[in-house]
Short mmCIF file of C-alpha atoms in Angstrom, two decimals:
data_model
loop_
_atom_site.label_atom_id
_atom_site.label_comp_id
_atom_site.label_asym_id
_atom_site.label_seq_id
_atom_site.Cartn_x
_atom_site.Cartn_y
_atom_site.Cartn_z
CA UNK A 407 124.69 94.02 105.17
CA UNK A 408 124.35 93.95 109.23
CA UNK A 409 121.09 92.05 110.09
CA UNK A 410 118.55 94.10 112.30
CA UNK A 411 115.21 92.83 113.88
CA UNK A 412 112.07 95.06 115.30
CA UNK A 413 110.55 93.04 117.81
CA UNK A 414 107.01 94.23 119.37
CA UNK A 415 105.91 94.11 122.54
CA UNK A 416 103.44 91.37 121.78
CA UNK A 417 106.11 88.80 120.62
CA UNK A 418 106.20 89.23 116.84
CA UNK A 419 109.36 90.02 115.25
CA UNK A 420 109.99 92.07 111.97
CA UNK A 421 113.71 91.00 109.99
CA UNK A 422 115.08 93.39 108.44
CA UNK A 423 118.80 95.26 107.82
CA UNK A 424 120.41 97.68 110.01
CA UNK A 425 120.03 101.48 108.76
CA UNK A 426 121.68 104.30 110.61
CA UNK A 427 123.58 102.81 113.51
CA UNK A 428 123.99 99.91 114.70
CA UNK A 429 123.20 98.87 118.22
CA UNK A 430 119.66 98.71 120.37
CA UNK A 431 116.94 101.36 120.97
CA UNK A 432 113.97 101.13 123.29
CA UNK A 433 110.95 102.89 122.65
CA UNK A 434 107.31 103.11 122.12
CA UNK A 435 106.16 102.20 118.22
CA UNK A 436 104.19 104.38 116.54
CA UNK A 437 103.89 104.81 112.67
CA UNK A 438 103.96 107.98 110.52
CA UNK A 439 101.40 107.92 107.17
CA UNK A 440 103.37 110.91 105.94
CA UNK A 441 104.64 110.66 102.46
CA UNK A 442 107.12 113.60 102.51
CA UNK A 443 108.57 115.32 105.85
CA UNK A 444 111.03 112.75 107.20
CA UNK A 445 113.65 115.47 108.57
CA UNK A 446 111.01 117.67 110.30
CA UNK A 447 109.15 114.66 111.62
CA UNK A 448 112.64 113.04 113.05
CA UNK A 449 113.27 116.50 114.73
CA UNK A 450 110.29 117.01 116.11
CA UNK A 451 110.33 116.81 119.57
CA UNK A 452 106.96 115.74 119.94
CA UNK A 453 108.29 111.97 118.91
CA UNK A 454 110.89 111.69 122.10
CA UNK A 455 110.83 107.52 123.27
CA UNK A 456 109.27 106.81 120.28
CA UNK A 457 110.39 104.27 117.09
CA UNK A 458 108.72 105.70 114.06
CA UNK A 459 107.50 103.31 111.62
CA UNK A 460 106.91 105.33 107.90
CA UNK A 461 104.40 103.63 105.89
CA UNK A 462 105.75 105.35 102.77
CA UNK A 463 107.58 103.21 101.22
CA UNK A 464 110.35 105.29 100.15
CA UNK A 465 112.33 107.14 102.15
CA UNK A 466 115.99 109.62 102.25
CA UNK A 467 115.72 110.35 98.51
CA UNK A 468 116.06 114.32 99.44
CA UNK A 469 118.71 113.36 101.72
CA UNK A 470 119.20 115.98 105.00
CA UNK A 471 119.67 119.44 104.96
CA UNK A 472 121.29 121.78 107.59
CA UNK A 473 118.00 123.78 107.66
CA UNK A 474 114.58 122.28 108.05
CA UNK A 475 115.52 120.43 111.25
CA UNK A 476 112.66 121.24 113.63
CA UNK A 477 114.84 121.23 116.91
CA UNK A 478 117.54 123.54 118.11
CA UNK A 479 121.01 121.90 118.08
CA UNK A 480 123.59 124.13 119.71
CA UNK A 481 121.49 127.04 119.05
CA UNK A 482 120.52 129.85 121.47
CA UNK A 483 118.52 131.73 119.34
CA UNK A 484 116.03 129.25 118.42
CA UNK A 485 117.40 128.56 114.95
CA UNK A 486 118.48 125.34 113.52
CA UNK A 487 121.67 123.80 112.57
CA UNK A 488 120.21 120.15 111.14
CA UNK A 489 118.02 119.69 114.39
CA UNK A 490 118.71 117.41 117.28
CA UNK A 491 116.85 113.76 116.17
CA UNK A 492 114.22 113.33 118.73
CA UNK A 493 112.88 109.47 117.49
CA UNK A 494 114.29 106.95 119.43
CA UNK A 495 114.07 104.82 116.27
CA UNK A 496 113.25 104.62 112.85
CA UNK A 497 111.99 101.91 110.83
CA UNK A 498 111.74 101.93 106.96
CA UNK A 499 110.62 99.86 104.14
CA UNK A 500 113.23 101.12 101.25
CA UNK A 501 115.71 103.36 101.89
CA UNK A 502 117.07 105.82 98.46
CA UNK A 503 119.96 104.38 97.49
CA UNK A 504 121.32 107.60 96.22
CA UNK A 505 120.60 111.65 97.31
CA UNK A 506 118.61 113.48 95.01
CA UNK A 507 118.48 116.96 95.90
CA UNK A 508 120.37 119.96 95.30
CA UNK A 509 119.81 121.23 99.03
CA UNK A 510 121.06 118.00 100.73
CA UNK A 511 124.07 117.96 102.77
CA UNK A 512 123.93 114.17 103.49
CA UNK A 513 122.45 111.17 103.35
CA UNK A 514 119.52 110.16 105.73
CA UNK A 515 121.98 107.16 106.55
CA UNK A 516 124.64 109.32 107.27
CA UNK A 517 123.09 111.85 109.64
CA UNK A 518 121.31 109.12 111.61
CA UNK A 519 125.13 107.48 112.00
CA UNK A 520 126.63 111.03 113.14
CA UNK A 521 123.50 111.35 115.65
CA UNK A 522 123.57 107.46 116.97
CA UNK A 523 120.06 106.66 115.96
CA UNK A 524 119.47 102.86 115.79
CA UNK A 525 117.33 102.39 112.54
CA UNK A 526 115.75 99.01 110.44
CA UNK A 527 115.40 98.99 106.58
CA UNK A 528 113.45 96.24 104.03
CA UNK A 529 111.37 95.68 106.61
CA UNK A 530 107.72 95.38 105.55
CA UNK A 531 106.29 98.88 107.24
CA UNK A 532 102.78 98.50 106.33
CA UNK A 533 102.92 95.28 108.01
CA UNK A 534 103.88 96.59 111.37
CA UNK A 535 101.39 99.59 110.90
CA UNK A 536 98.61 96.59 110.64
CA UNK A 537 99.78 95.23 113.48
CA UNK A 538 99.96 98.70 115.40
CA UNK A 539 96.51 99.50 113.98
CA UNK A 540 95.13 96.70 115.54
CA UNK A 541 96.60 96.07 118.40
CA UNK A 542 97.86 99.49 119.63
CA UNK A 543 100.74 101.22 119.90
CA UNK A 544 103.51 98.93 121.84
CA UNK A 545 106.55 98.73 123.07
CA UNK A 546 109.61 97.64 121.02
CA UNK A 547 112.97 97.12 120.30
CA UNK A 548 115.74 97.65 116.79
CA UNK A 549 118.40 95.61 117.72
CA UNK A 550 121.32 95.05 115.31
CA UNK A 551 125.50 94.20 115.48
CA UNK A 552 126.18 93.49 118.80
CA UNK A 553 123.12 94.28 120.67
CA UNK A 554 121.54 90.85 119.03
CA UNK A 555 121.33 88.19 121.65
CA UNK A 556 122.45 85.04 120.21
CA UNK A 557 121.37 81.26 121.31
CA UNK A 558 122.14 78.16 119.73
CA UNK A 559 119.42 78.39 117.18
CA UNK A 560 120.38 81.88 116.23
CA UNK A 561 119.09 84.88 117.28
CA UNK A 562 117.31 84.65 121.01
CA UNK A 563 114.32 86.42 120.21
CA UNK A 564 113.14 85.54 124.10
CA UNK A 565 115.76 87.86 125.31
CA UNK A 566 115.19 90.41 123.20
CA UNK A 567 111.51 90.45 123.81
CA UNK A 568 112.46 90.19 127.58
CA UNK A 569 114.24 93.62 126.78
CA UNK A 570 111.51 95.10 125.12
CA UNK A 571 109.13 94.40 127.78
CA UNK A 572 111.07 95.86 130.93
CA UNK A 573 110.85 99.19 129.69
CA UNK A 574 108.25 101.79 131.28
CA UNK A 575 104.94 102.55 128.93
CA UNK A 576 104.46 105.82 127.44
CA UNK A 577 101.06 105.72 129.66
CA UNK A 578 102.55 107.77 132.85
CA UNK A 579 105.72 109.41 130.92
CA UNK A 580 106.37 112.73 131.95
CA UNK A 581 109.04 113.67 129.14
CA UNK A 582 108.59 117.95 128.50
CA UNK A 583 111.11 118.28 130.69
CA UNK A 584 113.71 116.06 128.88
CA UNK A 585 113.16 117.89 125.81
CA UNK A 586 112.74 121.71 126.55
CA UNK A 587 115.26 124.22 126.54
CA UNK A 588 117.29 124.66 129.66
CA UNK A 589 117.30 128.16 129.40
CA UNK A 590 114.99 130.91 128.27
CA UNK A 591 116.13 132.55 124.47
CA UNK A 592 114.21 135.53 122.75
CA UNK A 593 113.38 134.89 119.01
CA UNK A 594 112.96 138.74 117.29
CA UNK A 595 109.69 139.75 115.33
CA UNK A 596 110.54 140.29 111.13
CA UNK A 597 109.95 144.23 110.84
CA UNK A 598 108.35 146.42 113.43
CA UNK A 599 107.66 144.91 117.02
CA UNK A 600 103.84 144.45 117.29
CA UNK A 601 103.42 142.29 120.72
CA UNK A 602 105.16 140.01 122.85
CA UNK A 603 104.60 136.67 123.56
CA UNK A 604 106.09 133.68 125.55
CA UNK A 605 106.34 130.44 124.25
CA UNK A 606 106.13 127.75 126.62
CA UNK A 607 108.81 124.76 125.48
CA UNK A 608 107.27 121.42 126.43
CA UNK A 609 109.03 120.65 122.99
CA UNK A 610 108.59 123.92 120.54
CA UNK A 611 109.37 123.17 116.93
CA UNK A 612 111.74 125.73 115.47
CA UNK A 613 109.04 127.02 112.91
CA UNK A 614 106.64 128.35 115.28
CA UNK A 615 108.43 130.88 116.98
CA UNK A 616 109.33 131.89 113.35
CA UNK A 617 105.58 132.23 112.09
CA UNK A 618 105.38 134.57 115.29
CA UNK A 619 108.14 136.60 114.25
CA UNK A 620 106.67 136.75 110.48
CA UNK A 621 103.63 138.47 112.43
CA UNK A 622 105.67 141.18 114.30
CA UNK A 623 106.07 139.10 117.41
CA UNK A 624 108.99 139.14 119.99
CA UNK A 625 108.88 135.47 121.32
CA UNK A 626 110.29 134.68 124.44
CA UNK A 627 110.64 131.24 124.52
CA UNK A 628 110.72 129.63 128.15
CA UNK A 629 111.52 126.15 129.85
CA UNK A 630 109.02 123.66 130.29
CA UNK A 631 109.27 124.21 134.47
CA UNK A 632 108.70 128.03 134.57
CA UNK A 633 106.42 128.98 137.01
CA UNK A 634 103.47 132.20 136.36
CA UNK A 635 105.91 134.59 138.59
CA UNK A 636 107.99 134.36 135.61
CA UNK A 637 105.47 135.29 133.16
CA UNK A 638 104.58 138.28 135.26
CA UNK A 639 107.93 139.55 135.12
CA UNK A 640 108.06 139.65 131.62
CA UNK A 641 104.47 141.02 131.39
CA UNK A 642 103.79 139.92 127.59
CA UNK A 643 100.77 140.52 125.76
CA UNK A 644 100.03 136.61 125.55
CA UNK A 645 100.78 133.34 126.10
CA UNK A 646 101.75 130.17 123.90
CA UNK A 647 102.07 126.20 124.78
CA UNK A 648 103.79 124.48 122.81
CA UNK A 649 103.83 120.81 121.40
CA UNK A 650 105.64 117.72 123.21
CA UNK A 651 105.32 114.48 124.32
CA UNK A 652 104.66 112.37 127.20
CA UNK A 653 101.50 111.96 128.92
CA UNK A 654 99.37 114.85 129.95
CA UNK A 655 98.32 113.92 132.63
CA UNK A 656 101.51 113.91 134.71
CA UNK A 657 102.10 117.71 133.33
CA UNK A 658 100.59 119.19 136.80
CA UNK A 659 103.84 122.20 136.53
CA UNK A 660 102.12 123.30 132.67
CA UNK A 661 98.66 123.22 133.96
CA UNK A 662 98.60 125.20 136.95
CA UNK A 663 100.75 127.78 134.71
CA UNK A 664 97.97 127.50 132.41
CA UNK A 665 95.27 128.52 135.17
CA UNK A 666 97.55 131.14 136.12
CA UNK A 667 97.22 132.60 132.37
CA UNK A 668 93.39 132.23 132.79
CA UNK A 669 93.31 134.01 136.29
CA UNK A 670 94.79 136.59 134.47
CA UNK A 671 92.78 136.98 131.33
CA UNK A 672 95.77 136.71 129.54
CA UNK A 673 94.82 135.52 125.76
CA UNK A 674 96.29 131.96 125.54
CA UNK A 675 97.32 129.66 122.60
CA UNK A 676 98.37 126.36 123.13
CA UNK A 677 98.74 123.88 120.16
CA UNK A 678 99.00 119.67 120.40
CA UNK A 679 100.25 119.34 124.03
CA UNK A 680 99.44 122.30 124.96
CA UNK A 681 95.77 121.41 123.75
CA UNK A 682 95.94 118.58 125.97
CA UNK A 683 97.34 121.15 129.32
CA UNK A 684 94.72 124.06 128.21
CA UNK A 685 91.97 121.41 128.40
CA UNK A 686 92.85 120.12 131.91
CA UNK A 687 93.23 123.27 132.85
CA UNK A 688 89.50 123.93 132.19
CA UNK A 689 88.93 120.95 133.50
CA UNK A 690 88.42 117.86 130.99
CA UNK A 691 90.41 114.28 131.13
CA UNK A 692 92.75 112.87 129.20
CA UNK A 693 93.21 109.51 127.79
CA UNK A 694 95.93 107.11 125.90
CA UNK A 695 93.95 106.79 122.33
CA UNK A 696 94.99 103.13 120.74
CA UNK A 697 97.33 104.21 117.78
CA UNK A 698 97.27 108.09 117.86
CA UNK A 699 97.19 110.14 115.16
CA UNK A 700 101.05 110.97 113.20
CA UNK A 701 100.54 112.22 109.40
CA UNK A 702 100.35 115.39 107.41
CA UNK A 703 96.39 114.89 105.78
CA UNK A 704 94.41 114.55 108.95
CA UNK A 705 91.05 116.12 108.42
CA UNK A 706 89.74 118.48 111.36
CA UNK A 707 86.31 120.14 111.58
CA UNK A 708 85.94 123.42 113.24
CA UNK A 709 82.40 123.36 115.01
CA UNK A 710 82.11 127.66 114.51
CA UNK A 711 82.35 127.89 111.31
CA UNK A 712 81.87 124.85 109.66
CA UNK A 713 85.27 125.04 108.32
CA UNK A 714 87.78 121.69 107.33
CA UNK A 715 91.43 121.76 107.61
CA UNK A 716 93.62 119.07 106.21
CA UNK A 717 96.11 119.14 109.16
CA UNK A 718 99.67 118.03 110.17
CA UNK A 719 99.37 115.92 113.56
CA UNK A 720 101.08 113.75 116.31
CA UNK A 721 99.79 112.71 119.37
CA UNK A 722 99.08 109.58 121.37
CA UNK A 723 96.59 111.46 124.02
CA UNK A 724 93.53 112.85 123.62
CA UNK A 725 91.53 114.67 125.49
CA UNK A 726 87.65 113.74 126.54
CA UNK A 727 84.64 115.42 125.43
CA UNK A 728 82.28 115.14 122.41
CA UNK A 729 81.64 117.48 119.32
CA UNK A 730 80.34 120.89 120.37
CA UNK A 731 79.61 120.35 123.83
CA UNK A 732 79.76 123.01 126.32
CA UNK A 733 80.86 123.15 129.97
CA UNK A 734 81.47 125.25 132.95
CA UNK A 735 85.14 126.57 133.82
CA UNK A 736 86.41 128.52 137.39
CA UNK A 737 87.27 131.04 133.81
CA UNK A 738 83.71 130.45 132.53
CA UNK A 739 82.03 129.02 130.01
CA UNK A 740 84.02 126.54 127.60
CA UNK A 741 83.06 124.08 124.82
CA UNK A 742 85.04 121.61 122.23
CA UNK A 743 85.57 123.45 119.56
CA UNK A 744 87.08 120.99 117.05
CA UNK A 745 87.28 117.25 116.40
CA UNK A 746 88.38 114.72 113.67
CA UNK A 747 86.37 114.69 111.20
CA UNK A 748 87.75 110.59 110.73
CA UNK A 749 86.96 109.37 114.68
CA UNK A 750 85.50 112.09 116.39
CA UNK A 751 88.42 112.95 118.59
CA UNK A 752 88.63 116.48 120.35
CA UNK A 753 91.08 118.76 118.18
CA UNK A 754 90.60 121.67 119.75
CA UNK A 755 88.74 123.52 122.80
CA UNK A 756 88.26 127.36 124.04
CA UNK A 757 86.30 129.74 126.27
CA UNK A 758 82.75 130.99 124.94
CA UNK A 759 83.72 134.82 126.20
CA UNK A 760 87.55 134.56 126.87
CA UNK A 761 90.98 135.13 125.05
CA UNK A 762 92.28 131.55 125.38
CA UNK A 763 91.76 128.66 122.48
CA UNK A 764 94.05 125.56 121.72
CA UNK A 765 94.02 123.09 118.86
CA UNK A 766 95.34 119.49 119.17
CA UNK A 767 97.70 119.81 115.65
CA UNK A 768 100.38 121.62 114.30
CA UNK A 769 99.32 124.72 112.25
CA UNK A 770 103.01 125.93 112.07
CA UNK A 771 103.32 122.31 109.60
CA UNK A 772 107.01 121.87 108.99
CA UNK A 773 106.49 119.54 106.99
CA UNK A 774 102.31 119.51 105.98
CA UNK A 775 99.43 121.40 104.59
CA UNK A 776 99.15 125.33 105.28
CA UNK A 777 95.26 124.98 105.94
CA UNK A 778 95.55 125.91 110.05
CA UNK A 779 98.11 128.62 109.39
CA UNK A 780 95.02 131.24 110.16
CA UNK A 781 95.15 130.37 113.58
CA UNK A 782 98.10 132.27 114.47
CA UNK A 783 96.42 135.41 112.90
CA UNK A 784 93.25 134.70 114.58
CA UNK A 785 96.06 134.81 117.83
CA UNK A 786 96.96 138.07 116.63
CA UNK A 787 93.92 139.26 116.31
CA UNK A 788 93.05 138.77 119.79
CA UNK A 789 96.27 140.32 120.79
CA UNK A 790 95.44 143.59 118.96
CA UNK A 791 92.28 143.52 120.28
CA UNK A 792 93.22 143.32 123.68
CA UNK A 793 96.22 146.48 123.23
CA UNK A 794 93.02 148.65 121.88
CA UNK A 795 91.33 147.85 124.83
CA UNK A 796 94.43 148.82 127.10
CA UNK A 797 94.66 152.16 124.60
CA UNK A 798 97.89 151.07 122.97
CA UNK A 799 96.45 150.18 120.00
#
C-alpha cells in the first residue's frame, strides 16, 4: 500500500494510506457527521477547497452510481452524468473493501482515481474531527507517492507543513464563481408549466432545480455573475439563490442582485449561501463560525410556528442576529426566522410583509431527511399568490 499523511495546519500529522489518487491536495478541513450520502456530499459544490473528513467509519460500500451526483458534468441541461467531485480531499477511516450495490457502477476508489482526487484511508477520522472541533477548521494537506517530501529521517513533515501553511484561508475566498455554470441552461417543469423561476448558480445542486420542475416550474438556471438587467429580461415570476461556498462576504455581485429582487417585490428564495447573500442584503453581518455545520440530522427551529426540522447542512459562515429578533430593511421590516436548535445559529431570515425568505440548509437533501421539503411549496405558494394578484391566476 502507498503511504499517505494529513497534516493540519497546527502541526499535527495523521498517517494513514493513500485512497483515490495519489499526489497532494490543499484545502481547508472540515468533517462530515453524515452516515450515508458520500456521492452527493463529494458533488456538492458547496464543499469546493475543502478536505472532507467523514466521521463514519465506513465508507464506499454502495460504491458510485452515474446518477445521484449532485453536480453537472458535461451536462447542459442540468442533469447528471456521475457529478463533477467538488472536495478537494477526502479523508476516511475504513474504506469497503468490496461494492455492494446493485446500482453501482464503480468503486468509490475508482471514481476518485478517474477524477484525480487525492484521498487518505485508516486514518483515525474521529480523531481529526476532535481536533477540528476544538481547534477550528484549518488548513491542510493529503500528501502521498511523490508529493511526500523526504529528509534523512523520513518523511519531512516541516516541509509539508510549510506547504500547508502558504495557502490562502477560506476567511476572504470568493469561490461562486469557480463553481457556477458558465452559461445559462433552462431545466423544464414535470407536467403543465405553472411559473417561472431563475435559479441563481453560486453552486446549485442538481436536485433542486428538479424539485422545481416536480412543482410545475420552468427553471432558468443562471451564472453566478448575472446582473438584475438579466433577470428583467426574462421577467420570471420569482427568484432563487442557490447554495455555494466561499465567504459571503466578498459576494458584493449576488447581493446587490439580491436588492435588485427586493426593489422589485419580486418573491425571493435563497437557501444556504444564498441565506447568507439574502441576509446582507437586508442588511445583517456575516461571520467565519469555528467548525461549521456539515451532516444530514441537524436540528432547526422555525420561530413561526414552532416547528423542528431535522435538516441536511453545510456551511462554514453564518450570519449574525439572535432568535426572533426583528429589524428594519430599505424593503421593510425583517426578523430571524430560524436558528439551531443545538447553538443558536441563524438558519433562516425573511421580511414581516414581503415575498422574500431564505433558510441556511438544504431542503432539496440529496442525500438527508425530507423534513424542509415544504419550503419549496410554501415558495409556490407565494408564487400563486402573487399571479392571482396580477389576474393570471
Amino acid at each position: 500500500m502507498t503511504a499517505a499523511v494529513l497534516v493540519l495546519e497546527n502541526g499535527q500529522v495523521f498517517t494513514g494510506t493513500a485512497f483515490g489518487a495519489t499526489g497532494q491536495t490543499l484545502g481547508e478541513a472540515v468533517f462530515c457527521t453524515a452516515m450515508t450520502g458520500y456521492q452527493e456530499t463529494l458533488t456538492d459544490p458547496s464543499y469546493h477547497r475543502q478536505i472532507v473528513v467523514a466521521t463514519a467509519p465506513q465508507i464506499g460500500n454502495t460504491g458510485w452510481n452515474d446518477e445521484d451526483g449532485e453536480s453537472r458534468e458535461g451536462a447542459t441541461d442540468g442533469t447528471s452524468t456521475g457529478g463533477h467531485i467538488w472536495v478537494a480531499g477526502y479523508a476516511v477511516r475504513n474504506p469497503a473493501r468490496r461494492v455492494s450495490n446493485w446500482r453501482a457502477n464503480r468503486s468509490l476508489d475508482d471514481e476518485l482515481e478517474r477524477q484525480d482526487i487525492v484521498g487518505i484511508a485508516a486514518i483515525d477520522t474521529r480523531a481529526v474531527t476532535r481536533v477540528l472541533r476544538d481547534n477550528g477548521s484549518m488548513r491542510a494537506g493529503i500528501f502521498s507517492g511523490d508529493a511526500l517530501a523526504h529528509g534523512p529521517s523520513g518523511v519531512d513533515t516541516d516541509a509539508l507543513l510549510d506547504r500547508v501553511r502558504s495557502q490562502p484561508s477560506m476567511a476572504g475566498a470568493d469561490l461562486a464563481g469557480e463553481v457556477s455554470a458558465d452559461d445559462a441552461y433552462v431545466v423544464e417543469p414535470v407536467g403543465d408549466h405553472r411559473h417561472t423561476v431563475v435559479a441563481v448558480d453560486l453552486g446549485i445542486k442538481t436536485n433542486t432545480p428538479r424539485m422545481f420542475a416536480q412543482r410545475g416550474i420552468r427553471v432558468h438556471v443562471v451564472p453566478a455573475g448575472t446582473e438584475i438587467a438579466a433577470i428583467d429580461d426574462i421577467a420570471p415570476d420569482g427568484v432563487f439563490l442557490s447554495n455555494g461556498p466561499g465567504d459571503p462576504a466578498t459576494a458584493d455581485g449576488p447581493v446587490a442582485l439580491a436588492r435588485g429582487v427586493l426593489e422589485r417585490e419580486i418573491p425571493l428564495f435563497g437557501i444556504c449561501f444564498g441565506n447568507q447573500i439574502l441576509g446582507r442584503a437586508l442588511g445583517l453581518g456575516t461571520y467565519k463560525m469555528r467548525f461549521g455545520h456539515r451532516g444530514i440530522n441537524i436540528p432547526v427551529i422555525d420561530h413561526t410556528t414552532g416547528l423542528v426540522s431535522i435538516t441536511a447542512q453545510n456551511h462554514g459562515f453564518a450570519l449574525e442576529g439572535e432568535a426572533g429578533a426583528e429589524f428594519d430593511t430599505p424593503f421593510g421590516r425583517a426578523r430571524v426566522s430560524h436558528t439551531c436548535a443545538n447553538d443558536g445559529t441563524v438558519e433562516g431570515v425573511e421580511l414581516i410583509a414581503g415575498d422574500a425568505f431564505s433558510v441556511q440548509y438544504h431542503p432539496e437533501a440529496a442525500a438527508g431527511p425530507h423534513d424542509a421539503a415544504y419550503l419549496f411549496d410554501r415558495f409556490l405558494s407565494q408564487l400563486d399568490a402573487r399571479a392571482a394578484q396580477k389576474g393570471r391566476g
